[in-house]
XYZ file of C-alpha atoms in Angstrom:
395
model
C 118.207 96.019 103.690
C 115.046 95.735 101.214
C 112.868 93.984 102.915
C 113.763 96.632 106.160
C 113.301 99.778 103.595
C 109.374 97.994 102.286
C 108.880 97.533 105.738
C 109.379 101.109 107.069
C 107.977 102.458 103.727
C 104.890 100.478 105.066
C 105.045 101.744 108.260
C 105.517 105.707 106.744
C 102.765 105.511 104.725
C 100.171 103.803 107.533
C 101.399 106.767 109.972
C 100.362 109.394 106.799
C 96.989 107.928 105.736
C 95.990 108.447 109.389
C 96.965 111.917 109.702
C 96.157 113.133 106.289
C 92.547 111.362 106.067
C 91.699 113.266 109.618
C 92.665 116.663 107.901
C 90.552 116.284 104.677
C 87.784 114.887 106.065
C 88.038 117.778 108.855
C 87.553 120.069 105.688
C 86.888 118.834 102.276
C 84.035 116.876 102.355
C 80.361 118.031 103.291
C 78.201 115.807 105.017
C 76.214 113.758 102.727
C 73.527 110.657 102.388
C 74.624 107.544 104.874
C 75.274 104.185 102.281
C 72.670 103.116 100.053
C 69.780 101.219 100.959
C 70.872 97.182 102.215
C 73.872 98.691 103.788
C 73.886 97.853 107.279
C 73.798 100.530 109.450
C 77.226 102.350 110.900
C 78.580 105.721 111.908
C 78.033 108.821 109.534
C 80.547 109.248 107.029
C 81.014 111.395 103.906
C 80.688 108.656 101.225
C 78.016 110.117 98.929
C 80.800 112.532 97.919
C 81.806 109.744 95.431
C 77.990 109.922 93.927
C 79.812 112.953 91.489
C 82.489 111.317 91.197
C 81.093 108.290 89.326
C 78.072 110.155 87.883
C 81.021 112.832 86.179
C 82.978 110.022 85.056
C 80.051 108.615 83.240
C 78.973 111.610 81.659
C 83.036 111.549 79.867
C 82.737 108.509 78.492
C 85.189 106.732 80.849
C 82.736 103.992 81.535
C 78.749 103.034 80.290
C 77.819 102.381 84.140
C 79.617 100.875 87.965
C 78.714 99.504 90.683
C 80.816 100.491 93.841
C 81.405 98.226 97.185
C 82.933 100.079 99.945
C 83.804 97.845 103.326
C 84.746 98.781 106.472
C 85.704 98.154 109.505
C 82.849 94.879 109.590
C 80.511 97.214 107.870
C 79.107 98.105 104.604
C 79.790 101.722 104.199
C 78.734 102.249 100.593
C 76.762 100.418 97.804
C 75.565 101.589 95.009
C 75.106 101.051 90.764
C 75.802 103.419 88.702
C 74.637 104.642 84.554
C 73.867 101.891 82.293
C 75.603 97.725 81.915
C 74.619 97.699 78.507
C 74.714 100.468 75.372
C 74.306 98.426 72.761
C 72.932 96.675 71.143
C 70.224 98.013 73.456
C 70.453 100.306 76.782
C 69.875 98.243 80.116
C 70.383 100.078 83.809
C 72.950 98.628 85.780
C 72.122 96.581 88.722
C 73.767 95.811 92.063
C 73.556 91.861 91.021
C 75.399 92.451 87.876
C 77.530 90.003 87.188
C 80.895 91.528 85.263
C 83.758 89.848 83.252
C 86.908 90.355 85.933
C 89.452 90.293 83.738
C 92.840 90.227 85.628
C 91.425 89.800 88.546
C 90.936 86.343 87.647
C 95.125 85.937 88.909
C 94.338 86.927 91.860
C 90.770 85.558 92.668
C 91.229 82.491 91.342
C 94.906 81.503 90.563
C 96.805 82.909 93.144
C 94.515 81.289 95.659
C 94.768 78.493 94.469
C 98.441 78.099 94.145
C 98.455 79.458 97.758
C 96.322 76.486 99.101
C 98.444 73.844 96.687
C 101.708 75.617 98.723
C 99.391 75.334 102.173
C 98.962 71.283 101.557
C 102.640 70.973 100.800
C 102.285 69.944 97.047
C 103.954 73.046 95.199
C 107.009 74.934 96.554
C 107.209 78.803 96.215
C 110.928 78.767 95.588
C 110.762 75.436 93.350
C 111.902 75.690 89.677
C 108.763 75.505 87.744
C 109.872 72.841 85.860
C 109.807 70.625 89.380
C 106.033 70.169 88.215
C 105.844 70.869 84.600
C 109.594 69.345 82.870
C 108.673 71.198 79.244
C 108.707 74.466 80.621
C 112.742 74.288 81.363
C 113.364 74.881 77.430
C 114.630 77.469 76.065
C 116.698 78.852 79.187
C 113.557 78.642 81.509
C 114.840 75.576 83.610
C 115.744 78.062 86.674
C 112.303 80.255 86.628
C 110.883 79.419 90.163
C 106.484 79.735 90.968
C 107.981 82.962 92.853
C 108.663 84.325 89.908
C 105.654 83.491 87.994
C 103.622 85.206 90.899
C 105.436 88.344 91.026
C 106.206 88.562 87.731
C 110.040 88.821 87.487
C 110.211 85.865 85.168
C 111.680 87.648 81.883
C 108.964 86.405 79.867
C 107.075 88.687 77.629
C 103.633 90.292 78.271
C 101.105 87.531 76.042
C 101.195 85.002 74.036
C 101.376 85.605 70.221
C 98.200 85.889 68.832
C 98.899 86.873 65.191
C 98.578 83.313 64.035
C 94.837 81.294 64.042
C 95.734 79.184 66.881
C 93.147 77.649 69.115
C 92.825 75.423 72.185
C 94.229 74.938 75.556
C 96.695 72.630 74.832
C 98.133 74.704 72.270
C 98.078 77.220 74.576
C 100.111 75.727 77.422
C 102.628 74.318 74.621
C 103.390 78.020 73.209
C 103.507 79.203 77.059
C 106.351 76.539 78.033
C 108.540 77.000 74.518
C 108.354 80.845 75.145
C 112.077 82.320 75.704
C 112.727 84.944 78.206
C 112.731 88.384 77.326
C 114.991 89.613 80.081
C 116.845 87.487 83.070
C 114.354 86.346 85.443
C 114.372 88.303 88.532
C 116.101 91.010 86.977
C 112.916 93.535 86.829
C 109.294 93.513 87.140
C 107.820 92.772 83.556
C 103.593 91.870 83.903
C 103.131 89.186 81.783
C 99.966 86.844 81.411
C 101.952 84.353 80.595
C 102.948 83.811 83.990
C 99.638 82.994 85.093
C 98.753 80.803 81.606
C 101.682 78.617 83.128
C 100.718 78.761 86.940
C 97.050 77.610 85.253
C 98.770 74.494 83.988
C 100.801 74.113 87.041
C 97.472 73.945 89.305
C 95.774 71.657 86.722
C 99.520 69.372 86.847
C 99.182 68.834 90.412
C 95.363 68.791 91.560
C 95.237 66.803 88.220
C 91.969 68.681 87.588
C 90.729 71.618 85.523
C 91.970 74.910 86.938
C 87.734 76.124 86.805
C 86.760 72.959 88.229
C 89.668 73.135 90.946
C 88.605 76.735 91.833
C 85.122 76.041 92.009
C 85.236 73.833 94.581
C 87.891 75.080 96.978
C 87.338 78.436 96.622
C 84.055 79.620 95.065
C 82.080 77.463 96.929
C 83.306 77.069 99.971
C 83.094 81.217 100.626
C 79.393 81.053 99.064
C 80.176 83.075 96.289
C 76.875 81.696 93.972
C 77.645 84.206 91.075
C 81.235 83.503 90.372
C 82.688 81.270 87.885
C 84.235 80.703 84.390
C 82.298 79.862 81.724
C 79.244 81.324 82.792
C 76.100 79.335 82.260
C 73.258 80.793 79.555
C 70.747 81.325 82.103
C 72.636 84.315 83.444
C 73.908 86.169 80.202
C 70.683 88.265 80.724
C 72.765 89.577 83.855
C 76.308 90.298 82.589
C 77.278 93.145 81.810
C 78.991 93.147 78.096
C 82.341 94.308 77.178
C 83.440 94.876 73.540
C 82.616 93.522 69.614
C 85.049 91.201 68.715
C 86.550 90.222 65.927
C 83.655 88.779 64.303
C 81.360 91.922 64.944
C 79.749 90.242 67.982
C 79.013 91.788 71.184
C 80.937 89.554 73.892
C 78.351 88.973 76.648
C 79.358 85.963 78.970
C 81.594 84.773 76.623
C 85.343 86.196 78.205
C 86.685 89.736 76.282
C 90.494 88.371 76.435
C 90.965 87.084 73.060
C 93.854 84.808 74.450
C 91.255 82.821 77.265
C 88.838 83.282 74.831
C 91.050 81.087 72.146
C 91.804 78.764 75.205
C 88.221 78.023 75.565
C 87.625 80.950 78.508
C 89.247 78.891 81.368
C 92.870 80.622 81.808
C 95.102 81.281 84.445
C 95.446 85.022 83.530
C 91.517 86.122 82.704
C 88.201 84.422 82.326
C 86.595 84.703 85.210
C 82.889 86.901 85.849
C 81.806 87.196 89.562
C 79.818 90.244 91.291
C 80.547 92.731 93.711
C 78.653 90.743 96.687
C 80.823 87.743 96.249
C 83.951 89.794 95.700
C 83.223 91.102 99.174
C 82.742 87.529 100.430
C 86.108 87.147 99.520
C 87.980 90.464 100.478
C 86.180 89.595 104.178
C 87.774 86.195 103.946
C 91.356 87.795 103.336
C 90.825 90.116 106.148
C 89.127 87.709 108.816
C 90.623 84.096 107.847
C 88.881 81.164 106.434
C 89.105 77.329 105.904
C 89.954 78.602 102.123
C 93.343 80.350 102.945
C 94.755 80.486 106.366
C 95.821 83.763 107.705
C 99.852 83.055 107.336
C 98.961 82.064 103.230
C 97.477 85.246 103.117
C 100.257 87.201 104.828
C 102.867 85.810 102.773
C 100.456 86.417 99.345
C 100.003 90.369 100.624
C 103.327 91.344 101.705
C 106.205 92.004 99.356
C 107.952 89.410 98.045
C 109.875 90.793 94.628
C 113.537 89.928 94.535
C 115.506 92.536 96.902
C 116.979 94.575 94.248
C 113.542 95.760 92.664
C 111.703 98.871 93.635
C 108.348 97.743 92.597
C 106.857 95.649 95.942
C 104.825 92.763 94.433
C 103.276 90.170 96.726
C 102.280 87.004 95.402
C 100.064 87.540 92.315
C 99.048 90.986 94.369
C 100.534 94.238 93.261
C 101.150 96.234 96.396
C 103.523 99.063 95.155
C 104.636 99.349 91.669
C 103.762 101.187 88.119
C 100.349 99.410 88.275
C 99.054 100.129 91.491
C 97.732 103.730 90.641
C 93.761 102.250 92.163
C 95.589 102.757 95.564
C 95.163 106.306 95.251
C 97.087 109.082 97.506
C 96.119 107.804 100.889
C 95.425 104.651 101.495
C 99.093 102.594 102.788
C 101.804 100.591 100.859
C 100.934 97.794 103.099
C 97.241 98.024 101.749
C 97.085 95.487 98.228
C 95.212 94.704 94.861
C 94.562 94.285 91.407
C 93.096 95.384 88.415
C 91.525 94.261 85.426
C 91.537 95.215 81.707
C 87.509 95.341 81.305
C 87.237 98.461 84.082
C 87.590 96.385 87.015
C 89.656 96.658 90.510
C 89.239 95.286 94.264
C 91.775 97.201 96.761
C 92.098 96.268 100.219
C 93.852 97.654 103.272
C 94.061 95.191 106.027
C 96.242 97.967 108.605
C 92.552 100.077 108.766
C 90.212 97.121 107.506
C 89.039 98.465 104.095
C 88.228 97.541 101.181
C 87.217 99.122 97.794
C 85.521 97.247 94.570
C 84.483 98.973 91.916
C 83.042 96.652 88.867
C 82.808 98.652 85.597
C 82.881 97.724 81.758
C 84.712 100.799 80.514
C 85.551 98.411 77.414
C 82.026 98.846 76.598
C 80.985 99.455 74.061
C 83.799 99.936 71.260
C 86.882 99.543 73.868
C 87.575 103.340 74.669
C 86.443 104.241 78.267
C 89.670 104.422 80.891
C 88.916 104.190 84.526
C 92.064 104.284 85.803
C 92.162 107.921 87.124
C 88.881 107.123 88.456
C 89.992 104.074 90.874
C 92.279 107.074 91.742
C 90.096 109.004 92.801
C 87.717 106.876 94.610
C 90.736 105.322 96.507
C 91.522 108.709 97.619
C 88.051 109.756 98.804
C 87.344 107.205 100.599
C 90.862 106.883 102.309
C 90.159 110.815 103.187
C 86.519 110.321 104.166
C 85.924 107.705 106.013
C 86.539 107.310 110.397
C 89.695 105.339 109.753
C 91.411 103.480 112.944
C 94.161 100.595 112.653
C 92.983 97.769 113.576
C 94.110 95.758 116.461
């Protein structure tokens, strides 16, 4: 009866986007400017009503600076950078090549994906205790946690690792992650926890029996062309990240990864550590939406749709949110069955395969002392672009 209530709340809110984004853009919007310049060339549309948007949010403090991808429907629709990547210690304009610490959209770019190929090849099993692969983890009451769980985060385990002793190192990493103890019963309620992707990290490293940067590298990154996109970003492009936040040292983080926890594991984790740009996260929101040797279109289904244990309200695909307390980026209009993910350092990537969209907005609101917030703005954005653009399900 779950799975039939997601479905038709899918179906619901697909039937409203439609109707409600013909009535606003019918009235709201003025026509404005078509995309910016390198966007190829489609219908007119509304979009430069989120120029205010961004330039207001700027001007409060949410974030220094942005650079916002809009896709659709084959095309770029909008492209543009916004304010400032860097206040201090000296002011630098932001750039459409700017390459941007992803945060927690590292589980999702990189992990996920890979655990969805590793299930595609027949080496890990969704539904397979996660001790099948790594035998430590089953301590401490965690011998029935399944890789489902880990991926939609009804595992019971708490939210991070403790960090208020000196540890260091990967290994001491994985060995804190696999003695943890549940908080609450797995698959009792939805509880985000990077933990869950620390250990799905070890599980791909387990069974490729390579690094978890080095195993994403080359059968994801790589294969989809996406040139600026890696952990542990080499020196020769620090001059292009954007920095995040002084840490505890007093130093300005620039290339090196703002989580302290990847950053203690060396800045290859399961949960955060990876920088990419908004060209090659549209590389891979196209593959999503069209196919690719790197996922096939049934790994992708099953990693978009909801697949949270039947008694939970919150619809969590694999490693993707979909419909829960975090999903707020999806805004008022666009559809349940549209997906994404956020991260910590300003950053999001929402796409909606029913109308072929996509939205990525790259900020640093961490920048430079940790206080902007951008999550009304993904809001926002979501919204006004679900209301502006000429949106038609796709075929």
């Amino acid at each position: 009866m779950r799975i039939i209530r997601a479905n038709s709340r899918i179906q619901r809110s697909s039937f409203c986007l439609l109707a409600a984004a013909f009535l606003l853009s019918s009235f709201i919007y003025p026509e404005s400017a078509q995309a910016a310049a390198g966007s190829k060339p489609g219908p007119p549309n509304r979009l430069g009503v989120l120029d205010p948007i961004i330039q207001n949010a700027i001007r409060q403090g949410q974030m220094p600076g942005a650079v916002l991808l809009v896709w659709h429907n084959g095309q770029v629709m909008y492209r543009k950078a916004f304010g400032n990547r860097s206040l201090e210690p000296r002011r630098e304009t932001m750039r459409l090549d700017t390459i941007f610490d992803l945060a927690s959209l590292t589980k999702v770019v990189a992990t996920t994906s890979a655990i969805m190929q590793l299930m595609e090849r027949g080496q890990v099993r969704i539904n397979d205790p996660v001790a099948k692969y790594i035998p430590e983890f089953a301590q401490n009451g965690k011998e029935d946690i399944t890789v489902r769980n880990l991926l939609t985060h009804y595992s019971g385990l708490r939210g991070d690792l403790d960090l208020t002793q000196p540890w260091q190192g990967r290994d001491t990493a994985f060995s804190m992650a696999f003695a943890e103890t549940p908080v609450i019963p797995a698959g009792s309620r939805f509880l985000y926890s990077d933990i869950n992707f620390i250990v799905l990290g070890a599980l791909i490293e387990r069974v490729s029996g390579i690094s978890e940067d080095e195993y994403c590298q080359k059968n994801i990154f790589t294969p989809l062309g996406m040139t600026h996109t890696r952990y542990l970003p080499p020196a020769a492009w620090k001059s292009a990240i954007a920095p995040t936040e002084y840490d505890e040292q007093g130093r300005m983080l620039r290339g090196m990864v703002h989580d302290p926890t990847s950053r203690r594991m060396g800045g290859v984790a399961g949960h955060a550590g990876l920088f990419s740009t908004a060209a090659d996260l549209s590389k891979f929101a196209q593959a999503l939406l069209n196919g690719s040797t790197v996922l096939r279109s049934l790994a992708v289904e099953k990693m978009t749709t909801p697949q949270q244990p039947p008694t939970s309200d919150s619809l969590r695909g694999f490693g993707w949110d979909i419909d829960s307390p975090l999903s707020s980026n999806r805004g008022e209009l666009l559809p349940v069955g549209s997906f994404g993910h956020t991260g910590w350092t300003g950053t999001s990537l929402w796409i909606d395969p029913t109308t072929r969209t996509y939205i990525i907005l790259l900020t640093n609101s961490v920048h430079p002392r940790g206080k902007g917030n951008v999550i009304a703005l993904r809001a926002k954005i979501a919204t006004a672009v679900a209301a502006t653009l000429p949106l038609t399900v796709s075929e």
